[in-house]
Coordinates of C-alpha atoms and ligand atoms in Angstrom, one line a residue:
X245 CA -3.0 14.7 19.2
X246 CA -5.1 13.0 16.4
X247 CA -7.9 11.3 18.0
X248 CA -8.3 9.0 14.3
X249 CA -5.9 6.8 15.5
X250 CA -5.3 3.7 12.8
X251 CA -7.6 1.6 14.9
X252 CA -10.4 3.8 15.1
X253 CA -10.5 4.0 11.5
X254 CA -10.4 0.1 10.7
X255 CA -13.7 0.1 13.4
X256 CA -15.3 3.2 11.7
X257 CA -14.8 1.2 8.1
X258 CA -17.4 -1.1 9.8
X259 CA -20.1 1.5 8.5
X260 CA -19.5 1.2 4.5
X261 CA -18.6 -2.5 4.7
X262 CA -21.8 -3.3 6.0
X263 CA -23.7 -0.7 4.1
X264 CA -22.5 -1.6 1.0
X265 CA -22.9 -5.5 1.9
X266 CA -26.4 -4.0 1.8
X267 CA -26.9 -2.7 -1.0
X268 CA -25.1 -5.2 -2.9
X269 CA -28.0 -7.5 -2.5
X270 CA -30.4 -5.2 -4.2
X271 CA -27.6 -4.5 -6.9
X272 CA -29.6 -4.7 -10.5
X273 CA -32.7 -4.6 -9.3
X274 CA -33.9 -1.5 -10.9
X275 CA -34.6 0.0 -7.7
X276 CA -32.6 2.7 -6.6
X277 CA -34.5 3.6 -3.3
X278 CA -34.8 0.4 -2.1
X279 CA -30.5 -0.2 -1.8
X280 CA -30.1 3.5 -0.9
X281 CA -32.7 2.4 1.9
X282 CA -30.8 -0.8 2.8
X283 CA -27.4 0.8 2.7
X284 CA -28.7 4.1 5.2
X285 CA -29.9 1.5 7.8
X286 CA -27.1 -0.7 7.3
X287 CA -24.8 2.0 8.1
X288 CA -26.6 4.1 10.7
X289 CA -26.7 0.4 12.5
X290 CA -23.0 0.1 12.5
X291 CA -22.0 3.4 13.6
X292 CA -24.7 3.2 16.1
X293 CA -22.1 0.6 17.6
X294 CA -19.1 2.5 17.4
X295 CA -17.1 4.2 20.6
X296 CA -17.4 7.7 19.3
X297 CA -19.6 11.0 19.5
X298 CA -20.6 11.3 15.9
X299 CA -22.5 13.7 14.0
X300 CA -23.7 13.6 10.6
X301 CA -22.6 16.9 9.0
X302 CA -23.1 15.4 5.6
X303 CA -25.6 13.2 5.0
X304 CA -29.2 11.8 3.7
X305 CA -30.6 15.5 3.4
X306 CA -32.2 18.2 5.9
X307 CA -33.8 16.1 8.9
X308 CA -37.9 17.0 7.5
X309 CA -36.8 14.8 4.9
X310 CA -34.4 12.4 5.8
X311 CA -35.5 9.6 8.5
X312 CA -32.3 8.6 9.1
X313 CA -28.6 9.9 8.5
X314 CA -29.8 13.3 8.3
X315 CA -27.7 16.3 8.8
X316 CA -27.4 17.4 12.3
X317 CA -28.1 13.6 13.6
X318 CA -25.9 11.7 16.7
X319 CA -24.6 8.8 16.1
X320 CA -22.0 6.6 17.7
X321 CA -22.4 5.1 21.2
X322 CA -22.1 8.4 23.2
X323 CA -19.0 7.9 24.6
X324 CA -15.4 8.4 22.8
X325 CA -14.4 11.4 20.7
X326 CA -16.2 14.1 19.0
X327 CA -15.8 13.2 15.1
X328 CA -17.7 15.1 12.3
X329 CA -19.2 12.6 9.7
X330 CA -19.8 13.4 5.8
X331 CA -21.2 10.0 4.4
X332 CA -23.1 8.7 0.8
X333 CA -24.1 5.3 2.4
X334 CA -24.8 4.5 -1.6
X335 CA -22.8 6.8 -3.9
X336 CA -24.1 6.2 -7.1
X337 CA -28.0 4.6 -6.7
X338 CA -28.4 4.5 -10.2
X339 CA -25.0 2.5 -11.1
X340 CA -26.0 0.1 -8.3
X341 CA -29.6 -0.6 -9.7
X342 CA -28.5 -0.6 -12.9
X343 CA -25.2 -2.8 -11.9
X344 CA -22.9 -0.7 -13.3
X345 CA -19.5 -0.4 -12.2
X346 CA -18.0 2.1 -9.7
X347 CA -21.2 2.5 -7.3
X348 CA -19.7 2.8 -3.5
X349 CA -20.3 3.2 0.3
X350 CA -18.6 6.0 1.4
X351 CA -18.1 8.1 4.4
X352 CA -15.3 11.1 5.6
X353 CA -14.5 11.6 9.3
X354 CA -12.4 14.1 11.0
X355 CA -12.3 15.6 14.6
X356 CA -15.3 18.1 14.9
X357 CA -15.1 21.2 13.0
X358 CA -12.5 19.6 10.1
X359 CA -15.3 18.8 7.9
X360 CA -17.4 22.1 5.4
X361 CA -20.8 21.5 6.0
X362 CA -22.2 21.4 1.9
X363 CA -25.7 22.4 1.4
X364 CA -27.1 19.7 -1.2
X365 CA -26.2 21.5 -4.3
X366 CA -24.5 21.6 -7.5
X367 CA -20.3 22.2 -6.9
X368 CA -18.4 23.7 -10.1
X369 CA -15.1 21.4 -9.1
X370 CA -11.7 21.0 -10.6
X371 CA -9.1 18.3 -9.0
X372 CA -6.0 16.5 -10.4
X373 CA -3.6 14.2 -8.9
X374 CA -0.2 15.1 -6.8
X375 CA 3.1 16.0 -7.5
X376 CA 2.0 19.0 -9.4
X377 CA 3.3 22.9 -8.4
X378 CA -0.2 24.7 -6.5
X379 CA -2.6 26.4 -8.8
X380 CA -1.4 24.6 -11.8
X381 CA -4.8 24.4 -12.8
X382 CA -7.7 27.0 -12.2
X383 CA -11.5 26.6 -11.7
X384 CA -12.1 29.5 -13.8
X385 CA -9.9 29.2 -16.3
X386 CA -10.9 27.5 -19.8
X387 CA -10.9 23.7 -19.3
X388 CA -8.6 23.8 -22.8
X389 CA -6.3 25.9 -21.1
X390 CA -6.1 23.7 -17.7
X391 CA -5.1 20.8 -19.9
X392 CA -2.8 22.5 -21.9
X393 CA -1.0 24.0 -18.4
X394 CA -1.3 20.3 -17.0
X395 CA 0.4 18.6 -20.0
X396 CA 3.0 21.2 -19.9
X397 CA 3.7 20.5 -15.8
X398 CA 3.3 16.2 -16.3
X399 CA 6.1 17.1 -19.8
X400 CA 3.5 15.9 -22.1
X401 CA 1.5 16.8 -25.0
X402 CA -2.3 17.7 -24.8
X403 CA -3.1 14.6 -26.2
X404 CA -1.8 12.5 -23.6
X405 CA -4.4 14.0 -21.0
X406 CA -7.2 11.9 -20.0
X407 CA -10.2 14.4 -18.1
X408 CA -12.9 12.7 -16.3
X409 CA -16.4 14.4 -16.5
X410 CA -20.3 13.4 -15.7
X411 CA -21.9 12.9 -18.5
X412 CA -24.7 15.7 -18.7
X413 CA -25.8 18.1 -21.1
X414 CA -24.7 21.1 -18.6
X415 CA -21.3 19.9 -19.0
X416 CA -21.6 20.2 -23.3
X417 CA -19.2 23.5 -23.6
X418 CA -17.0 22.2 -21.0
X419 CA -16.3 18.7 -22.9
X420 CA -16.2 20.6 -26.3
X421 CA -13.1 22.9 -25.0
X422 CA -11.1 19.9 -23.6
X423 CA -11.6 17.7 -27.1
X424 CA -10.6 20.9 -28.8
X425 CA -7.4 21.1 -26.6
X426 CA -6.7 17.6 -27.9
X427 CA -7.5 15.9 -24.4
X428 CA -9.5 12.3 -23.9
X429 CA -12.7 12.6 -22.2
X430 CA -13.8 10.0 -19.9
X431 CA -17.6 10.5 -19.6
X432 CA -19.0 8.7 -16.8
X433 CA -23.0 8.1 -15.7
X434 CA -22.5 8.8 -12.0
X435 CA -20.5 8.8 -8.8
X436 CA -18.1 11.9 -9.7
X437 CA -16.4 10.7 -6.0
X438 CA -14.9 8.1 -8.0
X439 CA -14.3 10.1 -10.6
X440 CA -12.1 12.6 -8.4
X441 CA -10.1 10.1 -6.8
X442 CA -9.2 8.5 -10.5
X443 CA -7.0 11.1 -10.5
X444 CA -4.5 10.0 -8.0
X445 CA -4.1 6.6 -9.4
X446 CA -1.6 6.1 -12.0
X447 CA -3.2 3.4 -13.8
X448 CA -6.7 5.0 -14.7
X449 CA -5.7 7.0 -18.1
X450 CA -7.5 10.1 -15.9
X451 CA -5.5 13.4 -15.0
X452 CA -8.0 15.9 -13.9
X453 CA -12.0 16.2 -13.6
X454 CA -13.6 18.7 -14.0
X455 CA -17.3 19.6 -13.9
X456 CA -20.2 20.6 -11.7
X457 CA -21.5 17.6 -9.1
X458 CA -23.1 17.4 -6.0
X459 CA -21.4 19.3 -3.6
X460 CA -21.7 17.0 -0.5
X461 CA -19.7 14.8 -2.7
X462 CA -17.2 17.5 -3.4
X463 CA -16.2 17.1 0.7
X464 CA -16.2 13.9 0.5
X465 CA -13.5 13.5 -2.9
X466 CA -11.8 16.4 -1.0
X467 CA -11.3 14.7 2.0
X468 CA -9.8 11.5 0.0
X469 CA -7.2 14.0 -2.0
X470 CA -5.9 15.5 0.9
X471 CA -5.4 11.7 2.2
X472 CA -3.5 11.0 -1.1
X473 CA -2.4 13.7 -2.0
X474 CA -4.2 16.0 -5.0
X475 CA -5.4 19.5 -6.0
X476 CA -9.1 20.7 -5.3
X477 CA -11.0 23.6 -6.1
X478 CA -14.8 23.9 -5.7
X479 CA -17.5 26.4 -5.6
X480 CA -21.2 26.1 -4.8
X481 CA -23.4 26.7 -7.9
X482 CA -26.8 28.7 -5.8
X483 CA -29.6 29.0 -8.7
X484 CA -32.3 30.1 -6.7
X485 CA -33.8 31.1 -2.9
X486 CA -34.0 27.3 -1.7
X487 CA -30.8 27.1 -2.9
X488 CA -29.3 29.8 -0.9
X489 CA -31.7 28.9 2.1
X490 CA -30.0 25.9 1.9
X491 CA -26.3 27.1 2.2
X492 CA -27.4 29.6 4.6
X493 CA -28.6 27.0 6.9
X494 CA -25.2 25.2 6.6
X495 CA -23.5 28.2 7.5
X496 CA -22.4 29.5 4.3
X497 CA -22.4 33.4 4.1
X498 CA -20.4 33.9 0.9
X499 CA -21.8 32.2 -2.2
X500 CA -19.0 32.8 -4.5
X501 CA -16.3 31.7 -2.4
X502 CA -13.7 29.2 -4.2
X503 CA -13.1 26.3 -1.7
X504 CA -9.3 25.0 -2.0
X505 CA -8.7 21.5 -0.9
X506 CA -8.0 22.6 2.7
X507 CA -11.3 24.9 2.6
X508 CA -13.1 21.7 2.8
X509 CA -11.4 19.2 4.6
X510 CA -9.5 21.4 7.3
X511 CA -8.7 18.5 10.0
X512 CA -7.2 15.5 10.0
X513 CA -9.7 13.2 8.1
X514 CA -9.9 9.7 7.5
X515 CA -11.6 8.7 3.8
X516 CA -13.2 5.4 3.8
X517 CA -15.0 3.8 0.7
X518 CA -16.0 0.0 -0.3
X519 CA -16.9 -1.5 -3.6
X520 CA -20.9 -2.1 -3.9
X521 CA -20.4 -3.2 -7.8
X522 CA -16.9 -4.2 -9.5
X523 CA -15.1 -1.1 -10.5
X524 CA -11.8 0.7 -11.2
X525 CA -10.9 2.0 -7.9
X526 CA -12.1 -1.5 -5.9
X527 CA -13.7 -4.7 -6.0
X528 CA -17.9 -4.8 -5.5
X529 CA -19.0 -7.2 -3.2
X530 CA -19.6 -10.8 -3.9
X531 CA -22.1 -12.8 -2.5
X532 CA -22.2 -16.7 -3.1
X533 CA -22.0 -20.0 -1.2
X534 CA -23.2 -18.5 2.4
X535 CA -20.0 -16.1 2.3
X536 CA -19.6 -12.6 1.9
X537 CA -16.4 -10.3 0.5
X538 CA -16.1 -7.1 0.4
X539 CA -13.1 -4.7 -0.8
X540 CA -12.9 -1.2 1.3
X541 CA -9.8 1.5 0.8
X542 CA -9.1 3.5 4.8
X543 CA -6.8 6.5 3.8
X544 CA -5.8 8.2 7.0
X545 CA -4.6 11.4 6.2
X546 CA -3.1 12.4 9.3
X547 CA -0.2 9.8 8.8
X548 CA -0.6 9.8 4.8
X549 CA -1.4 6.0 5.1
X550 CA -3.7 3.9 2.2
X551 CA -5.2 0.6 3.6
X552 CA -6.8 -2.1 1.6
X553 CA -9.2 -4.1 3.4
X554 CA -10.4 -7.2 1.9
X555 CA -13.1 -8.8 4.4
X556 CA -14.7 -12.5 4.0
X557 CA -17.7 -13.4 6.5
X558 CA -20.7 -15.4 6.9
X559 CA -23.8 -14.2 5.2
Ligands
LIG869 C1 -22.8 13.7 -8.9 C2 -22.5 12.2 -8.6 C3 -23.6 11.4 -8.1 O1 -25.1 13.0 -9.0 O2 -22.8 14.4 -7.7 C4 -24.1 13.8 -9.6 O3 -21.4 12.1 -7.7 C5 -24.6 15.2 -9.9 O4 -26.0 15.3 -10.0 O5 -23.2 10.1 -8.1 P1 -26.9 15.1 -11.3 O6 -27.2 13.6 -11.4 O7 -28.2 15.9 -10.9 O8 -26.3 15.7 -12.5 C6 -24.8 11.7 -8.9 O9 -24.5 11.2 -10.2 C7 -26.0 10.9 -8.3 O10 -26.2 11.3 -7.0

């Protein structure tokens, strides 16, 4: 039986809407700490209300250095079900201070145990949308050769493939292969959770991204793929002892594994993200006139479902 049952996840959206309600009202400031701060307590309030056992298996960091929303912390009202919790109250501080588009509250549930626990480091990832045969694409293959194999599967030319990568000077070899394959590169700032879910959405010009990112926000663009439908791979990047001190304490005994989708998302999860500013996936929030809107995305992907939730209160 699936204990996410639609209605749980409409009261579990609770948490981003009001976290990224939040932040919005520190949006532009030039302060990134300040709406990551108002977006953690914002969220940490409203799941503190909610009729479940949570427990934050992704979160603000390791507890010595995170307050509140740390990894390992309870949350939820104590009674209800056991649910594992991977949340980014603010994915994407700097697009928010810097009011830039695409900057969004985020959180992944599923029953306990469905969700990998990612040490906070770098992720080598790969993902494209559905409809595509298994392993069309590879993590370790050439990202010229992935587009070429992709093109070939969607019955189009090289050219025609838009790849969505973090702008970063790591990433410089990568981007070089896939404009030498012929593919369009779609550099963004931050929030490669966004960037992953582009593509599975016809309408953003993006096929496949590619690059290395955080990897708590690999589980958490996982866990929205496997909603929707969508190929994954991922691998932790370890460069040094914290680093692997790190993955060691969340479990991990084999550095090198490759994560497939299922690796990282092995129950049935529920992916739940609202707009902070204005961007391709949703709306940001808009303040004015003593009312508040808000534009959130539940996919439940134990029934495959996608709901849009477009919420207007006081405030
Ligand atoms: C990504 C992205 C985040 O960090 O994980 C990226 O999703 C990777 O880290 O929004 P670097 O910034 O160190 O390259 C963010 O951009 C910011 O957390």
């Amino acid at each position: 039986m699936n204990v996410i049952t639609d209605e749980l996840a409409l009261a579990l959206a609770r948490a981003p809407i009001n976290a990224a309600i939040a932040a919005a009202r520190l949006v532009g400031r030039g302060d990134e700490r300040a709406a990551d701060q108002a977006a953690v307590d914002a969220m940490r309030a409203a799941l503190n209300t909610l009729q479940i056992r949570g427990r934050v298996v992704i979160g603000e960091g390791e507890r010595d250095n995170a307050p509140m929303l740390y990894v390992g912390e309870n949350v939820g009202a104590g009674k209800g079900p056991e649910l594992d919790i991977a949340l980014d109250p603010l994915e994407g501080t700097t697009l928010a201070a810097k009011a830039k588009p695409n900057a969004l509250s985020v959180m992944a549930v599923a029953p306990k145990g469905g969700l990998l626990h990612a040490p906070d480091t770098y992720m080598d990832k790969i993902a494209i949308g559905p409809g595509y045969q298994d392993g069309i694409v590879d993590l370790d293959a050439d990202a010229g050769e992935n587009v070429k194999a992709l093109a070939k599967a969607k019955g189009v030319s090289a050219d025609e493939i838009g790849v969505c990568v973090l702008d970063r000077p790591r990433h410089g070899a990568i981007i070089e292969a896939l404009r030498g394959s012929g593919a369009r590169v779609h550099l963004i700032g931050d929030g490669d959770i966004a960037g992953v879910i582009h593509c599975a959405k016809a309408d953003t010009g993006i096929d496949m991204y590619i690059g290395s990112g955080g990897a708590p926000e690999g589980v958490l663009a996982a866990a929205a793929l496997k909603c929707v439908g969508g190929q994954f791979q991922g691998r932790l990047v370890i460069r040094n002892d914290e680093e692997r001190g790190r993955a060691h304490d969340a479990g991990i005994e084999d550095f090198k594994r490759r994560y497939s989708l299922d690796d990282l998302v092995s129950g049935p999860a529920v992916f739940i993200a609202t707009g902070v500013t204005s961007g391709s996936l949703l709306d940001g929030v808009r303040i004015g006139k003593g009312e508040v809107q808000t534009h959130t995305m539940v996919l439940n992907c134990a029934n495959g479902s996608t709901t849009e939730l477009k919420t207007r209160e006081r405030g």
